[in-house]
Structures are given as structure tokens and as C-alpha cells.
């Protein structure tokens, strides 16, 4: 579990707090979407979950251990973070070595490392680039490599910062299935994203942030029906929620995906 208690944070040379009185608990097996406008504090918050940033006031605990009491390396084995910008994460000379690096650092033996690297690269359709520099990959391929390098060591919490940027429809669908699969394995996936359509399909718990504070925390359907909170956080409604609002009260709930929307509309016409 990740426990955040009365978290305040500001950078050393800053006068203003970026995070203010943040309180939340995230359990194993959850899918959580963290959403808010640019500069709202989303990325600053998730960097506290593995100790990259330390609270100015308050505390952050991972499985009961305060992030100020252990190294970033200690928490990174439990909390894998995939950065929004691959340039902040990729540094090895080859794609293979990029995935293998953390596994070796965490003490996996050579045979296990080889198997995990091979699985990760094949799963993300990157095995053909194993001897290529990560710098030569496309933007979408770099994002997939970052995800592969984190999933390879099997952390309990996986944090994805804007994971759909640069990904086509098929890659988004594969990512959605990966997230659901991880949740069934009692992993927690935390997604920072502006992609409301992608988030709606996942139906996660939603945490809305504005100006460094949590505005709403709860069920996806309820959050996306709260126009006032969404507007405060600079978030638009998914198209299927807008469709529901246009057809209410003819239908009783927003469809989750296009198939459900099609079935619902056909039922209306057949009346």
C-alpha cells in the first residue's frame, strides 16, 4: 500500500507549495487515474511514491516504510515509474542493455535476466531492435521500451506518466489490456493522463488534482459526471459520457465502449 499523509511539498528555492495537504491511500490491485491540468502537481505527486522527491511536510509510506528512511533504489524495486519523456529514462547503448540494466542492479541472476529481457522485448515488439541504440527508436518505440524496462523486474506498483502519447490505436489497446492484466495479478497501476477516452475505457478510480490539492477522489462514472470538478481541473468529458447526457433519461448509464454504445442505441431504435 502507498499511504500519503498530509503531504506538503515545495522545491528548496520556491516560496510556494506545489502540493498542499494531500491525503490518500492506494492499495494493491487498483487501477488509478490521476488527472488535472498542466502544472497541477500530478507528476510531482507520483515522484513521491518511489522517493524521488521527499515531503517538505507530512509523510509518504510504501508498505509501511517512510520514503525518507530508505534509498530511491529500495523503493524503485517496489514502485516502477515510467516517465512521460523517454529521454529522462533511456541511457544504455543498446535496447537489450536498457532492459537488462535494472534487473542486474536488483540482483537477478544472468539466466533470469536473459529470460525477462527477451520476454519484455518480444511482448512489446522490440526484439528486432535488441542491438540498436535506444536513441534511434521512434517516439512510440521509446515509450514502449521504457515500459518494457520497468515491467521486466515485476514491481508491485507501476506508474505510467502520459503513457498514450505517441502511441497509435493498436498500441493503446495493447496497453489497456496490459493494465487490466496487471490488476488481475494484484499489481497496482497508476496512470497520469490527459487522455480521457483511454481512461474512460479502463474505468479506474479517479483522483482529480488542481493547484496541488485533491479536488475529487472516487469512482470513474461519478467523477466524469461532475461537471464543476472537471472544469476546475481542466478536464473534458469523454465522448460517451457526453452521448449519455444527450440521451438521458432514455438510457440509465454511460456506455463504457463503442460496442456498448452501439447496442444501447440499437435498443432505443427498436424501442
PDB file of C-alpha atoms in Angstrom:
ATOM      1  CA  UNK A   1       0.000   0.000   0.000  1.00  0.00           C
ATOM      2  CA  UNK A   2       1.034   3.600  -0.640  1.00  0.00           C
ATOM      3  CA  UNK A   3      -0.071   5.961   2.126  1.00  0.00           C
ATOM      4  CA  UNK A   4       0.146   9.729   1.739  1.00  0.00           C
ATOM      5  CA  UNK A   5      -0.496  11.682   4.929  1.00  0.00           C
ATOM      6  CA  UNK A   6      -0.823  15.490   4.983  1.00  0.00           C
ATOM      7  CA  UNK A   7       1.762  15.856   2.216  1.00  0.00           C
ATOM      8  CA  UNK A   8       3.116  19.333   1.501  1.00  0.00           C
ATOM      9  CA  UNK A   9       5.948  19.868  -0.950  1.00  0.00           C
ATOM     10  CA  UNK A  10       7.928  22.770  -2.355  1.00  0.00           C
ATOM     11  CA  UNK A  11      11.301  22.920  -4.069  1.00  0.00           C
ATOM     12  CA  UNK A  12      14.159  24.385  -1.994  1.00  0.00           C
ATOM     13  CA  UNK A  13      14.270  27.761  -3.782  1.00  0.00           C
ATOM     14  CA  UNK A  14      10.490  28.079  -4.161  1.00  0.00           C
ATOM     15  CA  UNK A  15       8.250  30.152  -1.893  1.00  0.00           C
ATOM     16  CA  UNK A  16       5.044  28.379  -2.828  1.00  0.00           C
ATOM     17  CA  UNK A  17       3.965  24.823  -2.115  1.00  0.00           C
ATOM     18  CA  UNK A  18       3.358  22.682  -5.214  1.00  0.00           C
ATOM     19  CA  UNK A  19       1.466  20.045  -3.207  1.00  0.00           C
ATOM     20  CA  UNK A  20      -0.794  21.035  -0.308  1.00  0.00           C
ATOM     21  CA  UNK A  21      -2.325  18.749   2.299  1.00  0.00           C
ATOM     22  CA  UNK A  22      -2.551  15.685   0.044  1.00  0.00           C
ATOM     23  CA  UNK A  23      -4.047  12.631   1.755  1.00  0.00           C
ATOM     24  CA  UNK A  24      -4.691   9.314   0.021  1.00  0.00           C
ATOM     25  CA  UNK A  25      -4.230   5.554   0.186  1.00  0.00           C
ATOM     26  CA  UNK A  26      -3.614   3.363  -2.852  1.00  0.00           C
ATOM     27  CA  UNK A  27      -3.979  -0.387  -2.374  1.00  0.00           C
ATOM     28  CA  UNK A  28      -2.648  -3.366  -4.302  1.00  0.00           C
ATOM     29  CA  UNK A  29      -4.761  -4.427  -7.272  1.00  0.00           C
ATOM     30  CA  UNK A  30      -6.147  -0.971  -8.004  1.00  0.00           C
ATOM     31  CA  UNK A  31      -6.141   0.913 -11.291  1.00  0.00           C
ATOM     32  CA  UNK A  32      -5.887   4.623 -10.518  1.00  0.00           C
ATOM     33  CA  UNK A  33      -6.068   7.563 -12.897  1.00  0.00           C
ATOM     34  CA  UNK A  34      -4.515  10.836 -11.721  1.00  0.00           C
ATOM     35  CA  UNK A  35      -5.848  13.739 -13.772  1.00  0.00           C
ATOM     36  CA  UNK A  36      -5.582  17.514 -13.757  1.00  0.00           C
ATOM     37  CA  UNK A  37      -4.415  20.482 -15.770  1.00  0.00           C
ATOM     38  CA  UNK A  38      -0.819  21.309 -16.651  1.00  0.00           C
ATOM     39  CA  UNK A  39       1.106  22.394 -13.561  1.00  0.00           C
ATOM     40  CA  UNK A  40      -1.478  20.956 -11.163  1.00  0.00           C
ATOM     41  CA  UNK A  41       1.096  18.784  -9.344  1.00  0.00           C
ATOM     42  CA  UNK A  42       0.404  15.346 -10.844  1.00  0.00           C
ATOM     43  CA  UNK A  43       3.987  14.441 -11.775  1.00  0.00           C
ATOM     44  CA  UNK A  44       5.328  15.973  -8.566  1.00  0.00           C
ATOM     45  CA  UNK A  45       2.969  13.727  -6.607  1.00  0.00           C
ATOM     46  CA  UNK A  46       3.932  10.475  -8.323  1.00  0.00           C
ATOM     47  CA  UNK A  47       7.636  11.228  -7.842  1.00  0.00           C
ATOM     48  CA  UNK A  48       6.952  10.955  -4.109  1.00  0.00           C
ATOM     49  CA  UNK A  49       5.718   7.379  -4.493  1.00  0.00           C
ATOM     50  CA  UNK A  50       9.221   5.954  -5.041  1.00  0.00           C
ATOM     51  CA  UNK A  51      11.187   8.511  -3.064  1.00  0.00           C
ATOM     52  CA  UNK A  52      12.491  10.599  -5.980  1.00  0.00           C
ATOM     53  CA  UNK A  53      11.060  13.564  -4.085  1.00  0.00           C
ATOM     54  CA  UNK A  54      10.751  13.778  -0.304  1.00  0.00           C
ATOM     55  CA  UNK A  55       7.931  15.572   1.548  1.00  0.00           C
ATOM     56  CA  UNK A  56       8.553  19.071   2.864  1.00  0.00           C
ATOM     57  CA  UNK A  57       5.899  18.289   5.474  1.00  0.00           C
ATOM     58  CA  UNK A  58       3.836  15.167   6.082  1.00  0.00           C
ATOM     59  CA  UNK A  59       4.808  11.663   5.005  1.00  0.00           C
ATOM     60  CA  UNK A  60       4.656   9.090   2.218  1.00  0.00           C
ATOM     61  CA  UNK A  61       4.886   5.406   3.122  1.00  0.00           C
ATOM     62  CA  UNK A  62       5.250   2.381   0.836  1.00  0.00           C
ATOM     63  CA  UNK A  63       4.311  -0.900   2.536  1.00  0.00           C
ATOM     64  CA  UNK A  64       4.671   0.942   5.853  1.00  0.00           C
ATOM     65  CA  UNK A  65       8.194   2.247   5.155  1.00  0.00           C
ATOM     66  CA  UNK A  66       8.661   6.031   5.135  1.00  0.00           C
ATOM     67  CA  UNK A  67      10.265   7.186   1.868  1.00  0.00           C
ATOM     68  CA  UNK A  68      12.710   9.334   3.842  1.00  0.00           C
ATOM     69  CA  UNK A  69      14.136   6.261   5.587  1.00  0.00           C
ATOM     70  CA  UNK A  70      15.409   4.330   2.556  1.00  0.00           C
ATOM     71  CA  UNK A  71      17.075   4.998  -0.810  1.00  0.00           C
ATOM     72  CA  UNK A  72      15.312   5.587  -4.105  1.00  0.00           C
ATOM     73  CA  UNK A  73      16.750   2.241  -5.281  1.00  0.00           C
ATOM     74  CA  UNK A  74      14.988   0.459  -2.406  1.00  0.00           C
ATOM     75  CA  UNK A  75      11.584   1.879  -3.309  1.00  0.00           C
ATOM     76  CA  UNK A  76      12.113   1.619  -7.074  1.00  0.00           C
ATOM     77  CA  UNK A  77      12.144  -2.164  -6.844  1.00  0.00           C
ATOM     78  CA  UNK A  78       8.596  -1.973  -5.464  1.00  0.00           C
ATOM     79  CA  UNK A  79       7.399   1.092  -7.395  1.00  0.00           C
ATOM     80  CA  UNK A  80       8.302   1.262 -11.092  1.00  0.00           C
ATOM     81  CA  UNK A  81       7.940   4.683 -12.715  1.00  0.00           C
ATOM     82  CA  UNK A  82       7.714   5.161 -16.495  1.00  0.00           C
ATOM     83  CA  UNK A  83       8.482   8.813 -17.220  1.00  0.00           C
ATOM     84  CA  UNK A  84       6.491  10.919 -19.680  1.00  0.00           C
ATOM     85  CA  UNK A  85       9.678  11.842 -21.528  1.00  0.00           C
ATOM     86  CA  UNK A  86      11.717   8.739 -22.524  1.00  0.00           C
ATOM     87  CA  UNK A  87      14.795  10.954 -22.680  1.00  0.00           C
ATOM     88  CA  UNK A  88      14.689  11.126 -18.875  1.00  0.00           C
ATOM     89  CA  UNK A  89      14.864   7.338 -18.602  1.00  0.00           C
ATOM     90  CA  UNK A  90      16.858   5.871 -21.511  1.00  0.00           C
ATOM     91  CA  UNK A  91      20.650   5.898 -21.334  1.00  0.00           C
ATOM     92  CA  UNK A  92      22.099   2.474 -22.294  1.00  0.00           C
ATOM     93  CA  UNK A  93      23.984   1.710 -25.518  1.00  0.00           C
ATOM     94  CA  UNK A  94      21.506  -0.929 -26.745  1.00  0.00           C
ATOM     95  CA  UNK A  95      17.832  -1.746 -26.309  1.00  0.00           C
ATOM     96  CA  UNK A  96      18.749  -5.097 -24.715  1.00  0.00           C
ATOM     97  CA  UNK A  97      21.049  -3.497 -22.155  1.00  0.00           C
ATOM     98  CA  UNK A  98      18.410  -0.874 -21.353  1.00  0.00           C
ATOM     99  CA  UNK A  99      16.002  -3.546 -20.120  1.00  0.00           C
ATOM    100  CA  UNK A 100      18.744  -5.631 -18.501  1.00  0.00           C
ATOM    101  CA  UNK A 101      20.254  -2.758 -16.504  1.00  0.00           C
ATOM    102  CA  UNK A 102      17.725  -2.614 -13.647  1.00  0.00           C
ATOM    103  CA  UNK A 103      17.474  -6.410 -13.442  1.00  0.00           C
ATOM    104  CA  UNK A 104      21.229  -6.671 -12.892  1.00  0.00           C
ATOM    105  CA  UNK A 105      21.158  -3.842 -10.354  1.00  0.00           C
ATOM    106  CA  UNK A 106      18.368  -5.563  -8.422  1.00  0.00           C
ATOM    107  CA  UNK A 107      20.420  -8.755  -8.208  1.00  0.00           C
ATOM    108  CA  UNK A 108      18.649 -11.047 -10.694  1.00  0.00           C
ATOM    109  CA  UNK A 109      20.975 -13.813 -11.897  1.00  0.00           C
ATOM    110  CA  UNK A 110      22.145 -13.912 -15.518  1.00  0.00           C
ATOM    111  CA  UNK A 111      19.772 -16.624 -16.717  1.00  0.00           C
ATOM    112  CA  UNK A 112      16.675 -14.975 -15.222  1.00  0.00           C
ATOM    113  CA  UNK A 113      17.795 -11.613 -16.605  1.00  0.00           C
ATOM    114  CA  UNK A 114      18.080 -13.053 -20.128  1.00  0.00           C
ATOM    115  CA  UNK A 115      14.616 -14.627 -19.949  1.00  0.00           C
ATOM    116  CA  UNK A 116      12.970 -11.472 -18.620  1.00  0.00           C
ATOM    117  CA  UNK A 117      14.646  -9.179 -21.132  1.00  0.00           C
ATOM    118  CA  UNK A 118      13.679 -11.479 -24.015  1.00  0.00           C
ATOM    119  CA  UNK A 119      10.074 -11.685 -22.796  1.00  0.00           C
ATOM    120  CA  UNK A 120       9.759  -7.917 -22.379  1.00  0.00           C
ATOM    121  CA  UNK A 121      11.208  -7.073 -25.794  1.00  0.00           C
ATOM    122  CA  UNK A 122       9.108  -9.683 -27.584  1.00  0.00           C
ATOM    123  CA  UNK A 123       5.967  -8.624 -25.752  1.00  0.00           C
ATOM    124  CA  UNK A 124       6.401  -5.000 -26.834  1.00  0.00           C
ATOM    125  CA  UNK A 125       7.509  -5.924 -30.354  1.00  0.00           C
ATOM    126  CA  UNK A 126      11.019  -4.546 -29.842  1.00  0.00           C
ATOM    127  CA  UNK A 127      13.147  -7.696 -30.066  1.00  0.00           C
ATOM    128  CA  UNK A 128      14.295  -6.813 -33.600  1.00  0.00           C
ATOM    129  CA  UNK A 129      15.967  -3.699 -32.136  1.00  0.00           C
ATOM    130  CA  UNK A 130      17.822  -5.503 -29.335  1.00  0.00           C
ATOM    131  CA  UNK A 131      21.270  -4.445 -30.612  1.00  0.00           C
ATOM    132  CA  UNK A 132      20.191  -0.942 -31.643  1.00  0.00           C
ATOM    133  CA  UNK A 133      20.731   2.247 -29.641  1.00  0.00           C
ATOM    134  CA  UNK A 134      17.516   3.421 -27.914  1.00  0.00           C
ATOM    135  CA  UNK A 135      18.191   6.864 -29.347  1.00  0.00           C
ATOM    136  CA  UNK A 136      17.448   5.541 -32.842  1.00  0.00           C
ATOM    137  CA  UNK A 137      13.933   4.352 -31.968  1.00  0.00           C
ATOM    138  CA  UNK A 138      10.790   6.303 -32.810  1.00  0.00           C
ATOM    139  CA  UNK A 139       8.971   8.204 -30.077  1.00  0.00           C
ATOM    140  CA  UNK A 140       6.369   5.466 -29.649  1.00  0.00           C
ATOM    141  CA  UNK A 141       9.006   2.734 -29.587  1.00  0.00           C
ATOM    142  CA  UNK A 142      10.942   4.610 -26.907  1.00  0.00           C
ATOM    143  CA  UNK A 143       7.796   4.777 -24.763  1.00  0.00           C
ATOM    144  CA  UNK A 144       7.293   1.022 -25.159  1.00  0.00           C
ATOM    145  CA  UNK A 145      10.938   0.384 -24.268  1.00  0.00           C
ATOM    146  CA  UNK A 146      10.552   2.393 -21.055  1.00  0.00           C
ATOM    147  CA  UNK A 147       7.517   0.327 -20.121  1.00  0.00           C
ATOM    148  CA  UNK A 148       9.314  -2.916 -21.006  1.00  0.00           C
ATOM    149  CA  UNK A 149      12.294  -1.996 -18.836  1.00  0.00           C
ATOM    150  CA  UNK A 150      10.021  -1.451 -15.812  1.00  0.00           C
ATOM    151  CA  UNK A 151       7.710  -4.457 -16.252  1.00  0.00           C
ATOM    152  CA  UNK A 152      10.734  -6.731 -16.635  1.00  0.00           C
ATOM    153  CA  UNK A 153      11.542  -6.534 -12.917  1.00  0.00           C
ATOM    154  CA  UNK A 154       7.888  -7.041 -11.861  1.00  0.00           C
ATOM    155  CA  UNK A 155       7.267  -4.220  -9.342  1.00  0.00           C
ATOM    156  CA  UNK A 156       4.138  -4.133  -7.174  1.00  0.00           C
ATOM    157  CA  UNK A 157       3.208  -0.612  -8.288  1.00  0.00           C
ATOM    158  CA  UNK A 158       3.576   0.558 -11.893  1.00  0.00           C
ATOM    159  CA  UNK A 159       3.257   4.297 -12.516  1.00  0.00           C
ATOM    160  CA  UNK A 160       2.720   5.492 -16.086  1.00  0.00           C
ATOM    161  CA  UNK A 161       3.133   9.202 -16.819  1.00  0.00           C
ATOM    162  CA  UNK A 162       1.182  10.067 -20.014  1.00  0.00           C
ATOM    163  CA  UNK A 163       1.669   6.560 -21.481  1.00  0.00           C
ATOM    164  CA  UNK A 164      -0.523   7.041 -24.580  1.00  0.00           C
ATOM    165  CA  UNK A 165       1.429   9.966 -26.034  1.00  0.00           C
ATOM    166  CA  UNK A 166       2.890   8.904 -29.402  1.00  0.00           C
ATOM    167  CA  UNK A 167       1.039   5.566 -29.414  1.00  0.00           C
ATOM    168  CA  UNK A 168      -1.334   4.530 -32.211  1.00  0.00           C
ATOM    169  CA  UNK A 169      -4.738   2.905 -31.664  1.00  0.00           C
ATOM    170  CA  UNK A 170      -3.417  -0.669 -31.614  1.00  0.00           C
ATOM    171  CA  UNK A 171      -0.667   0.150 -29.131  1.00  0.00           C
ATOM    172  CA  UNK A 172      -3.201   1.907 -26.895  1.00  0.00           C
ATOM    173  CA  UNK A 173      -5.412  -1.174 -26.996  1.00  0.00           C
ATOM    174  CA  UNK A 174      -2.461  -3.395 -26.094  1.00  0.00           C
ATOM    175  CA  UNK A 175      -1.519  -1.058 -23.252  1.00  0.00           C
ATOM    176  CA  UNK A 176      -5.089  -1.148 -21.928  1.00  0.00           C
ATOM    177  CA  UNK A 177      -5.028  -4.957 -21.913  1.00  0.00           C
ATOM    178  CA  UNK A 178      -1.644  -4.942 -20.148  1.00  0.00           C
ATOM    179  CA  UNK A 179      -3.017  -2.649 -17.434  1.00  0.00           C
ATOM    180  CA  UNK A 180      -6.046  -4.881 -16.883  1.00  0.00           C
ATOM    181  CA  UNK A 181      -3.839  -7.979 -16.815  1.00  0.00           C
ATOM    182  CA  UNK A 182      -1.553  -6.427 -14.195  1.00  0.00           C
ATOM    183  CA  UNK A 183      -4.541  -5.590 -11.977  1.00  0.00           C
ATOM    184  CA  UNK A 184      -5.675  -9.238 -12.078  1.00  0.00           C
ATOM    185  CA  UNK A 185      -2.200 -10.160 -10.791  1.00  0.00           C
ATOM    186  CA  UNK A 186      -2.726  -7.864  -7.769  1.00  0.00           C
ATOM    187  CA  UNK A 187      -0.458  -5.201  -9.201  1.00  0.00           C
ATOM    188  CA  UNK A 188      -1.417  -1.557  -8.868  1.00  0.00           C
ATOM    189  CA  UNK A 189      -1.276   0.630 -11.978  1.00  0.00           C
ATOM    190  CA  UNK A 190      -1.285   4.416 -11.538  1.00  0.00           C
ATOM    191  CA  UNK A 191      -1.809   6.399 -14.733  1.00  0.00           C
ATOM    192  CA  UNK A 192      -1.214  10.127 -15.107  1.00  0.00           C
ATOM    193  CA  UNK A 193      -3.013  11.125 -18.280  1.00  0.00           C
ATOM    194  CA  UNK A 194      -4.942  13.795 -20.180  1.00  0.00           C
ATOM    195  CA  UNK A 195      -6.337  11.099 -22.484  1.00  0.00           C
ATOM    196  CA  UNK A 196      -9.916  10.985 -21.184  1.00  0.00           C
ATOM    197  CA  UNK A 197     -11.061   8.459 -23.796  1.00  0.00           C
ATOM    198  CA  UNK A 198      -8.316   5.996 -22.777  1.00  0.00           C
ATOM    199  CA  UNK A 199      -9.037   6.495 -19.077  1.00  0.00           C
ATOM    200  CA  UNK A 200     -12.792   6.050 -19.562  1.00  0.00           C
ATOM    201  CA  UNK A 201     -12.288   2.654 -21.194  1.00  0.00           C
ATOM    202  CA  UNK A 202     -10.294   1.487 -18.166  1.00  0.00           C
ATOM    203  CA  UNK A 203     -12.932   2.641 -15.635  1.00  0.00           C
ATOM    204  CA  UNK A 204     -10.366   3.228 -12.882  1.00  0.00           C
ATOM    205  CA  UNK A 205     -10.563   5.074  -9.627  1.00  0.00           C
ATOM    206  CA  UNK A 206     -10.007   8.738 -10.496  1.00  0.00           C
ATOM    207  CA  UNK A 207      -8.057  11.311  -8.483  1.00  0.00           C
ATOM    208  CA  UNK A 208      -8.569  14.886  -9.709  1.00  0.00           C
ATOM    209  CA  UNK A 209      -5.893  17.424  -8.801  1.00  0.00           C
ATOM    210  CA  UNK A 210      -5.947  21.199  -9.114  1.00  0.00           C
ATOM    211  CA  UNK A 211      -3.407  23.675  -7.776  1.00  0.00           C
ATOM    212  CA  UNK A 212      -1.619  20.968  -5.789  1.00  0.00           C
ATOM    213  CA  UNK A 213      -4.721  19.749  -3.969  1.00  0.00           C
ATOM    214  CA  UNK A 214      -7.034  16.771  -4.434  1.00  0.00           C
ATOM    215  CA  UNK A 215     -10.400  18.005  -5.684  1.00  0.00           C
ATOM    216  CA  UNK A 216     -12.179  14.651  -6.082  1.00  0.00           C
ATOM    217  CA  UNK A 217     -11.260  11.011  -5.484  1.00  0.00           C
ATOM    218  CA  UNK A 218     -13.628   8.235  -6.444  1.00  0.00           C
ATOM    219  CA  UNK A 219     -15.476   6.107  -8.970  1.00  0.00           C
ATOM    220  CA  UNK A 220     -14.828   6.888 -12.640  1.00  0.00           C
ATOM    221  CA  UNK A 221     -18.513   7.286 -13.581  1.00  0.00           C
ATOM    222  CA  UNK A 222     -19.213   9.668 -10.713  1.00  0.00           C
ATOM    223  CA  UNK A 223     -16.113  11.779 -11.341  1.00  0.00           C
ATOM    224  CA  UNK A 224     -16.812  12.166 -15.057  1.00  0.00           C
ATOM    225  CA  UNK A 225     -20.376  13.247 -14.312  1.00  0.00           C
ATOM    226  CA  UNK A 226     -19.162  16.067 -12.030  1.00  0.00           C
ATOM    227  CA  UNK A 227     -19.001  18.977 -14.485  1.00  0.00           C
ATOM    228  CA  UNK A 228     -17.917  21.501 -11.863  1.00  0.00           C
ATOM    229  CA  UNK A 229     -14.928  19.442 -10.670  1.00  0.00           C
ATOM    230  CA  UNK A 230     -13.859  18.594 -14.226  1.00  0.00           C
ATOM    231  CA  UNK A 231     -13.983  22.246 -15.244  1.00  0.00           C
ATOM    232  CA  UNK A 232     -11.944  23.250 -12.191  1.00  0.00           C
ATOM    233  CA  UNK A 233      -9.269  20.719 -13.168  1.00  0.00           C
ATOM    234  CA  UNK A 234      -9.302  21.492 -16.893  1.00  0.00           C
ATOM    235  CA  UNK A 235     -10.628  18.060 -17.881  1.00  0.00           C
ATOM    236  CA  UNK A 236     -13.132  17.437 -20.692  1.00  0.00           C
ATOM    237  CA  UNK A 237     -15.728  14.690 -20.556  1.00  0.00           C
ATOM    238  CA  UNK A 238     -15.297  11.505 -22.613  1.00  0.00           C
ATOM    239  CA  UNK A 239     -17.441  11.444 -25.744  1.00  0.00           C
ATOM    240  CA  UNK A 240     -19.502   8.512 -24.466  1.00  0.00           C
ATOM    241  CA  UNK A 241     -20.375  10.450 -21.309  1.00  0.00           C
ATOM    242  CA  UNK A 242     -21.484  13.391 -23.456  1.00  0.00           C
ATOM    243  CA  UNK A 243     -23.589  10.980 -25.538  1.00  0.00           C
ATOM    244  CA  UNK A 244     -25.237   9.677 -22.381  1.00  0.00           C
ATOM    245  CA  UNK A 245     -26.068  13.200 -21.220  1.00  0.00           C
ATOM    246  CA  UNK A 246     -27.680  13.941 -24.577  1.00  0.00           C
ATOM    247  CA  UNK A 247     -29.812  10.788 -24.401  1.00  0.00           C
ATOM    248  CA  UNK A 248     -30.680  10.929 -20.684  1.00  0.00           C
ATOM    249  CA  UNK A 249     -33.177   9.764 -19.416  1.00  0.00           C
ATOM    250  CA  UNK A 250     -33.585   7.388 -22.353  1.00  0.00           C
ATOM    251  CA  UNK A 251     -30.538   5.442 -21.140  1.00  0.00           C
ATOM    252  CA  UNK A 252     -29.680   4.847 -17.494  1.00  0.00           C
ATOM    253  CA  UNK A 253     -25.868   4.934 -17.571  1.00  0.00           C
ATOM    254  CA  UNK A 254     -22.999   5.995 -19.868  1.00  0.00           C
ATOM    255  CA  UNK A 255     -21.729   3.218 -22.173  1.00  0.00           C
ATOM    256  CA  UNK A 256     -18.174   2.142 -21.402  1.00  0.00           C
ATOM    257  CA  UNK A 257     -17.111   1.474 -25.007  1.00  0.00           C
ATOM    258  CA  UNK A 258     -18.333   1.795 -28.591  1.00  0.00           C
ATOM    259  CA  UNK A 259     -19.788  -1.715 -28.631  1.00  0.00           C
ATOM    260  CA  UNK A 260     -21.937  -0.994 -25.585  1.00  0.00           C
ATOM    261  CA  UNK A 261     -22.949   2.364 -27.102  1.00  0.00           C
ATOM    262  CA  UNK A 262     -23.999   0.654 -30.347  1.00  0.00           C
ATOM    263  CA  UNK A 263     -26.074  -1.944 -28.504  1.00  0.00           C
ATOM    264  CA  UNK A 264     -27.716   0.750 -26.384  1.00  0.00           C
ATOM    265  CA  UNK A 265     -28.624   2.921 -29.379  1.00  0.00           C
ATOM    266  CA  UNK A 266     -29.992  -0.045 -31.347  1.00  0.00           C
ATOM    267  CA  UNK A 267     -32.230  -0.935 -28.388  1.00  0.00           C
ATOM    268  CA  UNK A 268     -33.571   2.634 -28.396  1.00  0.00           C
ATOM    269  CA  UNK A 269     -34.454   2.463 -32.090  1.00  0.00           C
ATOM    270  CA  UNK A 270     -36.094  -0.925 -31.673  1.00  0.00           C
ATOM    271  CA  UNK A 271     -37.904   0.540 -28.686  1.00  0.00           C
TER     272      UNK A 271
END
